[in-house]
PDB file of C-alpha atoms in Angstrom:
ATOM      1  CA  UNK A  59      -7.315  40.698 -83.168  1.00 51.00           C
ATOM      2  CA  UNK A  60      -8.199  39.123 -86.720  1.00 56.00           C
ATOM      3  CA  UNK A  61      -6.834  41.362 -89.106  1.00 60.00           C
ATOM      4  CA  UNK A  62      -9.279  40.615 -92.249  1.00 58.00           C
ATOM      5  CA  UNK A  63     -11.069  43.078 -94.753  1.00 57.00           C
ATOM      6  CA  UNK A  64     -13.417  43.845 -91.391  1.00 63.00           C
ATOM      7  CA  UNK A  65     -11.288  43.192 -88.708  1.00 65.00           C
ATOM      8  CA  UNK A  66     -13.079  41.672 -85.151  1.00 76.00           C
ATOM      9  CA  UNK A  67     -11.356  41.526 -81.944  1.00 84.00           C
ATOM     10  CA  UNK A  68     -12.201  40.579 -78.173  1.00 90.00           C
ATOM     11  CA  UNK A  69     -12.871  44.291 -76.918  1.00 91.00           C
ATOM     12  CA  UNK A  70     -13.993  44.906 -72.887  1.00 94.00           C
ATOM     13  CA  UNK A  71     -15.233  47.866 -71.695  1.00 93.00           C
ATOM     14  CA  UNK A  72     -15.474  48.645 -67.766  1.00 93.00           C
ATOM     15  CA  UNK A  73     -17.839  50.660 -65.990  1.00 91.00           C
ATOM     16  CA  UNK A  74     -17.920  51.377 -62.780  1.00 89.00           C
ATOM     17  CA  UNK A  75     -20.850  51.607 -60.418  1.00 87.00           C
ATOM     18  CA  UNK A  76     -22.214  49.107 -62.907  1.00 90.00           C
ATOM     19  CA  UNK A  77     -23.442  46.147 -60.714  1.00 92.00           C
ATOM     20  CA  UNK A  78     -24.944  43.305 -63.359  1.00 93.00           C
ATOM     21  CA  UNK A  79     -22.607  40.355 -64.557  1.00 95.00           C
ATOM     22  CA  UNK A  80     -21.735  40.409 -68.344  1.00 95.00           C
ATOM     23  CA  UNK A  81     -19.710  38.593 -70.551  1.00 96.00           C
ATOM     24  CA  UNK A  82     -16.329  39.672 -68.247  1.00 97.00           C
ATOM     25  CA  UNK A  83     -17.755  39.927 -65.082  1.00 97.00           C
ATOM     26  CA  UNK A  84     -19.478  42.533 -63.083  1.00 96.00           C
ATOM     27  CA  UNK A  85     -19.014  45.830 -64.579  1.00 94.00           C
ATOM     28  CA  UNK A  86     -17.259  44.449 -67.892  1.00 95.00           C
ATOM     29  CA  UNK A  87     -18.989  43.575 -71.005  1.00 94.00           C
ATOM     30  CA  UNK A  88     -18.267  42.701 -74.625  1.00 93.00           C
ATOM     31  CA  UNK A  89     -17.885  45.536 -77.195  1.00 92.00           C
ATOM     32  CA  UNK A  90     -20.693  43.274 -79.263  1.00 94.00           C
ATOM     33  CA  UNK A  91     -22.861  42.617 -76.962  1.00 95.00           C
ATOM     34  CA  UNK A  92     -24.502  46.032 -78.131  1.00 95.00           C
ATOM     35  CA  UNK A  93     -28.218  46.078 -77.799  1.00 95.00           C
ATOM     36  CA  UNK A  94     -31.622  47.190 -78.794  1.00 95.00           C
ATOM     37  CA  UNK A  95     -34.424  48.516 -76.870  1.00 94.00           C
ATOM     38  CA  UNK A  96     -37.647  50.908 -77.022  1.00 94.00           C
ATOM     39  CA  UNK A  97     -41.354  50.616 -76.548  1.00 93.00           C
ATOM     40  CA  UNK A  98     -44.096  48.831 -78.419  1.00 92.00           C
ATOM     41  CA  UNK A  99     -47.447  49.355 -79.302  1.00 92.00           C
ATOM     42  CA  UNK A 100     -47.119  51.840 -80.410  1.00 94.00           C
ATOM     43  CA  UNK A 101     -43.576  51.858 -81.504  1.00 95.00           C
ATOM     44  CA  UNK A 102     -42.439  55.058 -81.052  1.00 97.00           C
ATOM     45  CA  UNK A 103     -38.469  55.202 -80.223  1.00 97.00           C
ATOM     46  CA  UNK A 104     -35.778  52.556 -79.963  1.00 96.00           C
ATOM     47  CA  UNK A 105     -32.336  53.049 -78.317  1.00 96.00           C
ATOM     48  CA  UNK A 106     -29.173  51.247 -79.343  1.00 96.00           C
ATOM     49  CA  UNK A 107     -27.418  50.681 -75.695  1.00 94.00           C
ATOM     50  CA  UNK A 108     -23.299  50.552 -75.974  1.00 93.00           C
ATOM     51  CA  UNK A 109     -20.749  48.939 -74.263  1.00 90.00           C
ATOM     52  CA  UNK A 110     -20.565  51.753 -71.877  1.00 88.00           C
ATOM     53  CA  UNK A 111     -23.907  52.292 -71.014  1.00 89.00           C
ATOM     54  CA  UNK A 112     -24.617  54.999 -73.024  1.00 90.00           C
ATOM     55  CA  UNK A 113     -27.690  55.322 -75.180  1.00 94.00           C
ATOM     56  CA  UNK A 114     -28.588  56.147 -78.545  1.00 96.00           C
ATOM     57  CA  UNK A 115     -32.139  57.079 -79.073  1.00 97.00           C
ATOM     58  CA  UNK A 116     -33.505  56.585 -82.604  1.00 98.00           C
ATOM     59  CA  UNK A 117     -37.371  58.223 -82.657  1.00 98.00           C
ATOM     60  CA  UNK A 118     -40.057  57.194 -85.300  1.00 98.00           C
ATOM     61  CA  UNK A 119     -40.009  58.930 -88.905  1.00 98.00           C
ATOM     62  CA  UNK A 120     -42.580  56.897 -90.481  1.00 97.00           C
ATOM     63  CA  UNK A 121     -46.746  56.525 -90.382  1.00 95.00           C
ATOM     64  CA  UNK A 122     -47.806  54.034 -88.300  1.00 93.00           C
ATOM     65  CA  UNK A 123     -47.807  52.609 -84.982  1.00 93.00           C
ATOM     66  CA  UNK A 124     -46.605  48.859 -85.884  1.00 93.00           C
ATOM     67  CA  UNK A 125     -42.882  47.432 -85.973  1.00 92.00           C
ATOM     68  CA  UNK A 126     -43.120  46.136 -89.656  1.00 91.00           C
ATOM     69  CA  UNK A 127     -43.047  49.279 -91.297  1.00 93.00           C
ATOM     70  CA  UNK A 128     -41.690  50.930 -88.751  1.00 95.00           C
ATOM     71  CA  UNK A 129     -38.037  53.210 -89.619  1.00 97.00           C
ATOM     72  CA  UNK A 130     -36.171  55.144 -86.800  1.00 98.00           C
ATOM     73  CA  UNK A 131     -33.940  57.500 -87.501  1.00 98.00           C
ATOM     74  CA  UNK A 132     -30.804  59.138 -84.916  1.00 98.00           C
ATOM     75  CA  UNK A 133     -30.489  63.204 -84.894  1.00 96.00           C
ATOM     76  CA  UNK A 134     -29.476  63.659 -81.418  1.00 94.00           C
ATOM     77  CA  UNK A 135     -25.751  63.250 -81.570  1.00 92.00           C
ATOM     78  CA  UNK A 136     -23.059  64.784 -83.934  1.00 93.00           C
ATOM     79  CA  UNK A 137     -21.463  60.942 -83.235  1.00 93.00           C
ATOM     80  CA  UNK A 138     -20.577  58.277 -86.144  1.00 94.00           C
ATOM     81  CA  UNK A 139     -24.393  57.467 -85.020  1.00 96.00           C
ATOM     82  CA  UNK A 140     -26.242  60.919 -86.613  1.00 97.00           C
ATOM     83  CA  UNK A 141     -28.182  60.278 -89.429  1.00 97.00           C
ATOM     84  CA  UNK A 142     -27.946  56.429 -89.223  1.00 98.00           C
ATOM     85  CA  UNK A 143     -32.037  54.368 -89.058  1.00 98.00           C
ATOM     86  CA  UNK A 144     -33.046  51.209 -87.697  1.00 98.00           C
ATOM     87  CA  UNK A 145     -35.922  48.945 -89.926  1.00 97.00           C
ATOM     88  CA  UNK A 146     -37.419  46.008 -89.672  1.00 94.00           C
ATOM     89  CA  UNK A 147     -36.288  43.265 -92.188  1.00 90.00           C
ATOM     90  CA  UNK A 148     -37.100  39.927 -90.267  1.00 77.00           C
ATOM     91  CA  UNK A 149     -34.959  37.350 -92.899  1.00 72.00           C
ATOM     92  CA  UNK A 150     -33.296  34.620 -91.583  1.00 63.00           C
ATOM     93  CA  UNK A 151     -29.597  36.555 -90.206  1.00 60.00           C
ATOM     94  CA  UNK A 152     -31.822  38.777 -88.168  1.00 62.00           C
ATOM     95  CA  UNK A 153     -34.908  40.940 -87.260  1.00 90.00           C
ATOM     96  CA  UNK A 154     -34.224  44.263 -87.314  1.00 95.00           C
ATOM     97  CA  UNK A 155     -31.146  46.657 -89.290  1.00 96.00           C
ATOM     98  CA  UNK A 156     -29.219  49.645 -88.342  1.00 97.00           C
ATOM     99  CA  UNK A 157     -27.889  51.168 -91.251  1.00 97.00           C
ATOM    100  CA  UNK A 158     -24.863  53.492 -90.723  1.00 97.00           C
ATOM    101  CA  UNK A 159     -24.777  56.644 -93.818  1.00 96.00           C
ATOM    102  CA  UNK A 160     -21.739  54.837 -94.969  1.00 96.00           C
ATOM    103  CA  UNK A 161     -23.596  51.526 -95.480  1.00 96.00           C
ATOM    104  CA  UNK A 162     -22.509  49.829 -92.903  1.00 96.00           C
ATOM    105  CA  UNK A 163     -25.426  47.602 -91.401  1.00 96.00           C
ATOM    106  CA  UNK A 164     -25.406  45.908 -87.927  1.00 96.00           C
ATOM    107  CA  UNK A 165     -28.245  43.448 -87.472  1.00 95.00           C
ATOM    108  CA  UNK A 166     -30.079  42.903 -84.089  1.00 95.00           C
ATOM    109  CA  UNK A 167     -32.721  39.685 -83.058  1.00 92.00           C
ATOM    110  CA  UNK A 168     -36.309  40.166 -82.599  1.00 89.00           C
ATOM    111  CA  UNK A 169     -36.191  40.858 -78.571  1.00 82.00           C
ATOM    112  CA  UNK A 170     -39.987  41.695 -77.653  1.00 82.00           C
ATOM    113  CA  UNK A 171     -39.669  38.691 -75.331  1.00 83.00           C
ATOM    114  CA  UNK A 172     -36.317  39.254 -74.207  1.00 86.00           C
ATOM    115  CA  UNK A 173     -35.125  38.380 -70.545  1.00 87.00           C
ATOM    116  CA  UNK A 174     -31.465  39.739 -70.741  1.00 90.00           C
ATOM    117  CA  UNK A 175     -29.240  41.949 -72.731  1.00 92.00           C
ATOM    118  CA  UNK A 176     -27.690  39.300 -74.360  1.00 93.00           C
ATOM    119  CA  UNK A 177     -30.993  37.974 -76.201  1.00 92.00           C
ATOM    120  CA  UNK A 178     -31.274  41.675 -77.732  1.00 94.00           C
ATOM    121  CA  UNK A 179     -27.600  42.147 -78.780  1.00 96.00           C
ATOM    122  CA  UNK A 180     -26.007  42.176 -82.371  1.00 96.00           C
ATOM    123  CA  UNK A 181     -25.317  39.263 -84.754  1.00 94.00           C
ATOM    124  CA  UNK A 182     -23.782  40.379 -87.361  1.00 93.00           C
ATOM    125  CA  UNK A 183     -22.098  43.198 -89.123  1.00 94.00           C
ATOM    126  CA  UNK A 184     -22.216  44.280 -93.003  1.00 94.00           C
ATOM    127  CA  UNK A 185     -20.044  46.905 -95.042  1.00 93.00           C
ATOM    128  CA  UNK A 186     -21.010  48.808 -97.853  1.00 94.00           C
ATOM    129  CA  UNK A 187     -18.727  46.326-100.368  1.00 93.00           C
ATOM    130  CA  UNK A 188     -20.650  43.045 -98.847  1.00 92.00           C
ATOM    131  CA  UNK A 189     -17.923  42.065 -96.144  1.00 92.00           C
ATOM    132  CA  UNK A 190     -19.100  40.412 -93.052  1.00 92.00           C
ATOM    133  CA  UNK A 191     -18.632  39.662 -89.221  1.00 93.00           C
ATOM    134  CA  UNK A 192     -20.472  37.013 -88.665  1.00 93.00           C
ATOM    135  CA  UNK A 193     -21.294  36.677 -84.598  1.00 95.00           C
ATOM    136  CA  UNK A 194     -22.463  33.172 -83.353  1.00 96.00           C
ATOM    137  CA  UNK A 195     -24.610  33.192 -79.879  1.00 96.00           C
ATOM    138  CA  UNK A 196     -25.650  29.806 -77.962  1.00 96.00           C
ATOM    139  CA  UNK A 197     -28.807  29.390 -76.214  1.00 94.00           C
ATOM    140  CA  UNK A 198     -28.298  31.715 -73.726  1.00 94.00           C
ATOM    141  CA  UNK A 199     -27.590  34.478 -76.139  1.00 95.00           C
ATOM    142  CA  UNK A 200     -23.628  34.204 -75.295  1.00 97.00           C
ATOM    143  CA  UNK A 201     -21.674  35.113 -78.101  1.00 97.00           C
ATOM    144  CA  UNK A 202     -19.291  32.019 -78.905  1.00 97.00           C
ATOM    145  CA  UNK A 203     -18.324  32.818 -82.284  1.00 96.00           C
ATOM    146  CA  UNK A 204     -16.699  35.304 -83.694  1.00 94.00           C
ATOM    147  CA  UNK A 205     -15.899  35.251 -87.859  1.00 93.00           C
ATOM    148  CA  UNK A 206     -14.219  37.133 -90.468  1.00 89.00           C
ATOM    149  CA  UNK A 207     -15.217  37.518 -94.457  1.00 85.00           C
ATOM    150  CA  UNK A 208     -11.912  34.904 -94.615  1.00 86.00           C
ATOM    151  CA  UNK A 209     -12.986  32.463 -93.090  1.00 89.00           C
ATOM    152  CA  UNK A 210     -11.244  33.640 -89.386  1.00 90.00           C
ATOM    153  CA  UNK A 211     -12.841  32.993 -86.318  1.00 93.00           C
ATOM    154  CA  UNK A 212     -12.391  33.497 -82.562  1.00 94.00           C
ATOM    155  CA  UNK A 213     -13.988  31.129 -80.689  1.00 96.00           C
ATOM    156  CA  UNK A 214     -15.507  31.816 -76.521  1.00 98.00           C
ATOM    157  CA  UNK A 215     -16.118  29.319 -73.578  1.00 98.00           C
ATOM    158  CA  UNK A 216     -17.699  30.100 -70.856  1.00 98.00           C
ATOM    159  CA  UNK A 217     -18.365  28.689 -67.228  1.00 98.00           C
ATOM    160  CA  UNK A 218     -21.543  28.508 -65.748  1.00 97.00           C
ATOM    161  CA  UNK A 219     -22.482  32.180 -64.389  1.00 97.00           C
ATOM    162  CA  UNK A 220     -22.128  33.072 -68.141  1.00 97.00           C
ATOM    163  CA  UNK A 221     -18.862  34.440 -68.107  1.00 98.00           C
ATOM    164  CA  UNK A 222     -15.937  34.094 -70.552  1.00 98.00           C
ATOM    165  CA  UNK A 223     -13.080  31.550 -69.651  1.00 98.00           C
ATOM    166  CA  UNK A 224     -11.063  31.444 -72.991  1.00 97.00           C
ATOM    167  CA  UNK A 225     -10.634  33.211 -76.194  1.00 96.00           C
ATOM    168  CA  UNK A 226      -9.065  31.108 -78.926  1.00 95.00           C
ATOM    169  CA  UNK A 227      -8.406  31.807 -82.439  1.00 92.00           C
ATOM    170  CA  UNK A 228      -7.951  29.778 -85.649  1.00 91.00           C
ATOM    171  CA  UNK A 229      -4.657  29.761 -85.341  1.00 91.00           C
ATOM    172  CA  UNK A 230      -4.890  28.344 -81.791  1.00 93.00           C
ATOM    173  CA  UNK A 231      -3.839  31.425 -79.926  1.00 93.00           C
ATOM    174  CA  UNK A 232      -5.483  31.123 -76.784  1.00 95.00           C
ATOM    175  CA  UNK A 233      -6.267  33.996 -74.037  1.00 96.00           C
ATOM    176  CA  UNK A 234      -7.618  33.294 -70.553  1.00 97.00           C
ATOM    177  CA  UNK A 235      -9.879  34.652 -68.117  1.00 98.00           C
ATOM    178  CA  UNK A 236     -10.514  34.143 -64.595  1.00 98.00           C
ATOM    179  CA  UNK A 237     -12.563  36.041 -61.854  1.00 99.00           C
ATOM    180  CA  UNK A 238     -12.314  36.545 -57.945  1.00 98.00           C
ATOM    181  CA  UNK A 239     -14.967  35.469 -55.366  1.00 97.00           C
ATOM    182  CA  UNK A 240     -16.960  38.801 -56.101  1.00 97.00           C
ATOM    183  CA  UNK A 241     -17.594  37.619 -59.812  1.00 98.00           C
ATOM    184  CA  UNK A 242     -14.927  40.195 -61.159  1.00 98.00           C
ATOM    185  CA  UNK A 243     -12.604  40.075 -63.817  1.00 98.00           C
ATOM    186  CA  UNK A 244      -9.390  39.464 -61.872  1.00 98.00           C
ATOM    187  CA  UNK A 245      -6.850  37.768 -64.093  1.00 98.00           C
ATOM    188  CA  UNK A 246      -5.632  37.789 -68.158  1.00 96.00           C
ATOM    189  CA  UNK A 247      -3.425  35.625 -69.589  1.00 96.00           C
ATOM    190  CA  UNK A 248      -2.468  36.785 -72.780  1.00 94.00           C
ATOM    191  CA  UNK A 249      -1.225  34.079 -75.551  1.00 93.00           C
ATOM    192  CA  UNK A 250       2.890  34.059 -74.478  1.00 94.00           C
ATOM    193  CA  UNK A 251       1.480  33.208 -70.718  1.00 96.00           C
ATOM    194  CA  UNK A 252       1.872  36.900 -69.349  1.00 96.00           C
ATOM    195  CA  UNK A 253      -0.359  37.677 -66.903  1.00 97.00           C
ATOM    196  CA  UNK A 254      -2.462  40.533 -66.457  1.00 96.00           C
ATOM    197  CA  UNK A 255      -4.100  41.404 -62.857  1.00 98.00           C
ATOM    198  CA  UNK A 256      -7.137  43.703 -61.784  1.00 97.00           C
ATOM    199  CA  UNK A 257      -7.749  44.517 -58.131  1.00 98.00           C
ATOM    200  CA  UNK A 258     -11.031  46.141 -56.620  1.00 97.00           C
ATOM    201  CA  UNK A 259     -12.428  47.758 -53.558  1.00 97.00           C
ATOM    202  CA  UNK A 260     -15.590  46.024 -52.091  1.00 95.00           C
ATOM    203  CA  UNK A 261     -17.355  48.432 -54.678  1.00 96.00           C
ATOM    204  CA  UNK A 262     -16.267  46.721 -57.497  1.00 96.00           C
ATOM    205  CA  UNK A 263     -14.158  49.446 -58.308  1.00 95.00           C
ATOM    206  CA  UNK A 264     -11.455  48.594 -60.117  1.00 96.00           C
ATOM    207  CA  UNK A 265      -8.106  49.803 -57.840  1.00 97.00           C
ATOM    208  CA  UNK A 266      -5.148  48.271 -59.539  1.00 97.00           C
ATOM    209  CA  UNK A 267      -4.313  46.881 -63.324  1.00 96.00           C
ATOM    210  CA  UNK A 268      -0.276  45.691 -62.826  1.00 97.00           C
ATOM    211  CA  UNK A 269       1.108  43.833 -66.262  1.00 95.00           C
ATOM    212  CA  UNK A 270       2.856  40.088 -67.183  1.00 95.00           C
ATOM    213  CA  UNK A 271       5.981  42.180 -66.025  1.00 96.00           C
ATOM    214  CA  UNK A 272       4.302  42.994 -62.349  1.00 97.00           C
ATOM    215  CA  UNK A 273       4.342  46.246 -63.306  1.00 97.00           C
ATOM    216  CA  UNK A 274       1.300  48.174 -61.620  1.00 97.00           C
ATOM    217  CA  UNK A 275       0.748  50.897 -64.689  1.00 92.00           C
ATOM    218  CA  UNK A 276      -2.744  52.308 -63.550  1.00 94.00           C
ATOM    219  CA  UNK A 277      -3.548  52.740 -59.760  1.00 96.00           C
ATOM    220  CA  UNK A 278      -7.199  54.419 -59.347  1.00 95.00           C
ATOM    221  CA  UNK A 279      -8.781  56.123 -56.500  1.00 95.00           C
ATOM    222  CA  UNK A 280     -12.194  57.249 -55.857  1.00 94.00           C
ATOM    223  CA  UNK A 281     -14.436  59.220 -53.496  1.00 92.00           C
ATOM    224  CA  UNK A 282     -17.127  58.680 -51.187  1.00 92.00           C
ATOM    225  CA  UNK A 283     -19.926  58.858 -54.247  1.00 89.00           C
ATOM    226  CA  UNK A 284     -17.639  56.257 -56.004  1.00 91.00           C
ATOM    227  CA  UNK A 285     -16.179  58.625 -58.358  1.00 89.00           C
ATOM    228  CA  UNK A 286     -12.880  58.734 -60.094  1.00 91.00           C
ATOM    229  CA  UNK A 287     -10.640  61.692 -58.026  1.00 90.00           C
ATOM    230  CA  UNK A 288      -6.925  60.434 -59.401  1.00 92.00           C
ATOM    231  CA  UNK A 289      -5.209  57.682 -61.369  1.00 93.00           C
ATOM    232  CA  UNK A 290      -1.539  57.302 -60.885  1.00 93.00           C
ATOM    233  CA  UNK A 291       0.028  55.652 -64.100  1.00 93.00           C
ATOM    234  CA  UNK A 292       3.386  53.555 -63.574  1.00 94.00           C
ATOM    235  CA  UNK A 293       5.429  56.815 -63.995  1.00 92.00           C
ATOM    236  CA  UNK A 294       3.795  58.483 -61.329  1.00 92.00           C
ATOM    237  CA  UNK A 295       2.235  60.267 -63.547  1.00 91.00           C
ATOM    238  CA  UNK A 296      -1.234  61.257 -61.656  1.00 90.00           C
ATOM    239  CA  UNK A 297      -4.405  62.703 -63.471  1.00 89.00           C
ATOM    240  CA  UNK A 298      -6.613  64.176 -61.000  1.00 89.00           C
ATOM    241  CA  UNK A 299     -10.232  65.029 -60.718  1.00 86.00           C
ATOM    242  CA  UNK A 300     -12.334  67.662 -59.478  1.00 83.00           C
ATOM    243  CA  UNK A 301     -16.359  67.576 -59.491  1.00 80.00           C
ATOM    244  CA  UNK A 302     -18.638  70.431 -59.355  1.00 74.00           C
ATOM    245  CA  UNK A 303     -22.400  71.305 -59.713  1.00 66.00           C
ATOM    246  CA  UNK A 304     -23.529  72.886 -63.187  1.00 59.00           C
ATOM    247  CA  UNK A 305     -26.284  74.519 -63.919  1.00 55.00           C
ATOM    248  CA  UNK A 306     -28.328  72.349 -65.804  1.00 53.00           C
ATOM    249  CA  UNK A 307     -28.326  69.794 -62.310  1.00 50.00           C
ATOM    250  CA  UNK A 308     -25.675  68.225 -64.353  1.00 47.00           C
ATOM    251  CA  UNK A 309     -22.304  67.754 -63.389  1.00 52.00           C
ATOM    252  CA  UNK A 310     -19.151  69.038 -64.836  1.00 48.00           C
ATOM    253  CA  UNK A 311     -16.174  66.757 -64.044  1.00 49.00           C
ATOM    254  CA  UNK A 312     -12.107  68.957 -64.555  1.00 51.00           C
ATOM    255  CA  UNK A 313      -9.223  66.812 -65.290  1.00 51.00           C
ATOM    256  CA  UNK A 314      -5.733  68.335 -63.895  1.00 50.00           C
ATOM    257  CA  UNK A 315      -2.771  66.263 -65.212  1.00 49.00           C
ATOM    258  CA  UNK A 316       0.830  65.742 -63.054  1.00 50.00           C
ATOM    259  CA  UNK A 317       1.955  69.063 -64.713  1.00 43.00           C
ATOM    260  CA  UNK A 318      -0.493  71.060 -62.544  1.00 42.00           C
ATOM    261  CA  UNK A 319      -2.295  72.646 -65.142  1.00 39.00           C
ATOM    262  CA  UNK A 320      -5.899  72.390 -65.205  1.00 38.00           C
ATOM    263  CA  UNK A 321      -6.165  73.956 -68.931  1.00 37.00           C
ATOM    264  CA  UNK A 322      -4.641  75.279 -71.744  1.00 34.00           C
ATOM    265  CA  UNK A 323      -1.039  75.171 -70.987  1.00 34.00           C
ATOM    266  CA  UNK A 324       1.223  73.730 -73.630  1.00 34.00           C
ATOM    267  CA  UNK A 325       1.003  70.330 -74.385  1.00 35.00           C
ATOM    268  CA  UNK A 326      -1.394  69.847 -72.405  1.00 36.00           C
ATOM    269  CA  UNK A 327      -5.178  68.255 -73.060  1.00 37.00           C
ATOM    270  CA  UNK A 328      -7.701  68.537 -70.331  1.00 36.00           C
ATOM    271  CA  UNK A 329     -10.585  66.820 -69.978  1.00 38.00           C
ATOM    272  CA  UNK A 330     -14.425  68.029 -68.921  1.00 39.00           C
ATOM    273  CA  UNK A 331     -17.332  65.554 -68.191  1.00 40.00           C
ATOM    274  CA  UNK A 332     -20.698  66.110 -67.484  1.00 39.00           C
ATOM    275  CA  UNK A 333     -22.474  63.174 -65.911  1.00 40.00           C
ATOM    276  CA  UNK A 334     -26.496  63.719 -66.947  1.00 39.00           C
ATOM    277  CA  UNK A 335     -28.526  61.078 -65.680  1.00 39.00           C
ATOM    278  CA  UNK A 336     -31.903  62.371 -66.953  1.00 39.00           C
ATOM    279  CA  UNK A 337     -30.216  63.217 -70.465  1.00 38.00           C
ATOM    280  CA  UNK A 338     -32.179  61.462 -73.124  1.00 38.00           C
ATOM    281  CA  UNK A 339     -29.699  60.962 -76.201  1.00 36.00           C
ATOM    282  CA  UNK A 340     -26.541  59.446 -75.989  1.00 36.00           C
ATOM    283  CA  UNK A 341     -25.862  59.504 -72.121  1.00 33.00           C
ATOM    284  CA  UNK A 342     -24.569  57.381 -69.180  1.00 36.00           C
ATOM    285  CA  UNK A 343     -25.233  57.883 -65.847  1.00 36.00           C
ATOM    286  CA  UNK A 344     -21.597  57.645 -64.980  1.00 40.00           C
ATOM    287  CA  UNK A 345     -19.282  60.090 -67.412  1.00 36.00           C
ATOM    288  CA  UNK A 346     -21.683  60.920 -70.489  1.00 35.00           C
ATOM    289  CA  UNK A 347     -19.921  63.962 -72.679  1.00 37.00           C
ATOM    290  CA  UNK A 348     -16.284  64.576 -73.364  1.00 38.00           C
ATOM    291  CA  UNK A 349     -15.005  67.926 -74.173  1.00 40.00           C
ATOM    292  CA  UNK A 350     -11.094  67.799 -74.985  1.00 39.00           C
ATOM    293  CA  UNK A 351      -9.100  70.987 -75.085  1.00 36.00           C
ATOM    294  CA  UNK A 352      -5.907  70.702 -76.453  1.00 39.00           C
ATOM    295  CA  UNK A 353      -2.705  72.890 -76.348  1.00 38.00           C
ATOM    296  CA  UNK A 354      -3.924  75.136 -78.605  1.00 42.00           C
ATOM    297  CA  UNK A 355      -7.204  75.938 -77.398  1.00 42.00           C
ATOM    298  CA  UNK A 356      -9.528  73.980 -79.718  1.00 43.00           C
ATOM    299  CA  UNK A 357     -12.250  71.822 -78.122  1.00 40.00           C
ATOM    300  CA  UNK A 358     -13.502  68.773 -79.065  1.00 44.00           C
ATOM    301  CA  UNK A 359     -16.201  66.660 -78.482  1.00 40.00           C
TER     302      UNK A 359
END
């Protein structure tokens, strides 16, 4: 991590029953490699997808059918995204701006002839005050560069499927990547030369993460459909999940933690998912809402 005025850091997210290659392998992408998306002539809606999969949808507020005076605006959520718009600006750092209600912008290419994710995906964040994150892509819309309002950087190389091989900083700290023969993220090898190793089942999902001290601390086990049914930290400490079929054709996923309660006891949160793959605003098809109780009853989302 670079601590600056806007801090940036290397940031992967996993997701399982995710098949396509990213910047970490199958399944695993970069938390920039956020992206734009939506439909043209008219130009109606656009939908910021994250890390995760999930989607933001943004629908038209102004006249018109074109992009150049086109605004979009988010309402669907109650997330950091509500009330945040994407414009057009189309200067020189980039095509079109998402502007958060703090201030904050991100800005995203022109990608109306885009062949991958990657050619859609942010370059370059903005506070309120001025500070950037300036994000560097090659010609194949990898990002390589990574820098700070100081003048700190984090620099990627990748090999030739497009996937990262090394993370090094300005101050030569250097993290390594490798992958196993099914093009997933297998190894880490943080900057001291500990080791960090991923295992997975012929589904790509991911079984085992055991740390530099060959300690396995996350064991993960899954059903027939591929979903998560218990993880087993390095404590033996197991969280364990049930599925069932809500009403809205939806599904509601119950967390019950090595204690054996399955809510409300003391101390206790429990988690409920509901996967909605026909959901519209701010969904994945894998786990898509969160509702956390905790000990005293109070849920949040």
């Amino acid at each position: 991590m670079l601590a600056d005025v806007l801090p940036a850091s290397v940031v992967r997210t996993y997701r399982q029953g995710d098949s396509v290659s990213k910047a970490f392998g199958i399944g695993t992408s970069n938390l920039f490699d956020i992206f734009l998306t939506g439909n043209t002539n008219p130009y109606t809606y656009m939908e910021l997808i994250l890390p995760d999969g999930g989607r933001i949808r943004y629908n038209r507020i102004s006249s018109g059918t074109g992009y150049s005076d086109a605004v979009y605006v988010h309402s669907g959520t109650t997330t950091g995204f509500y009330g945040s718009k994407i414009s057009w600006v189309g200067n020189s750092f980039g095509h079109w701006v998402l502007t958060f209600k703090n201030g904050t912008t991100y800005l995203f290419p022109d990608s109306s002839n885009a062949t991958t994710p990657q050619a859609a995906a942010l370059t370059g964040i903005t506070d309120r005050y001025g500070n950037t994150v300036t994000l560097r892509r090659d010609s194949n819309h990898n990002l390589i560069l990574i820098g700070t309002q100081s003048g700190h950087w984090i620099q990627l190389t990748y090999d030739g499927s497009n996937r990262v091989t090394q993370a090094v900083d300005n101050i030569g700290r250097t993290v390594s990547y490798t992958y196993d023969s099914g093009g997933r993220l297998s190894t880490v090898t943080d900057a001291k030369g500990g080791v960090t190793t991923r295992t997975y089942d012929s589904n790509n999902n991911m079984l085992t993460i055991t740390d530099p001290r060959n300690i396995t601390y996350l064991t993960t086990q899954y059903d027939s459909n591929n979903r998560v049914i218990k993880q087993t930290l390095a404590d033996n400490t197991t969280y364990q999940f049930a599925y069932t079929l809500a009403s809205n054709t939806s599904q509601t996923h119950f967390v019950t933690l090595g204690t054996g309660y399955t809510g409300g006891g003391p101390g206790v949160d429990i988690s409920g998912f509901r996967a909605c793959s026909g959901c519209q605003e701010a969904y994945t098809p894998e786990i898509s809402e969160t509702d956390v109780t905790d000990q005293r009853g109070y849920v949040r989302k």
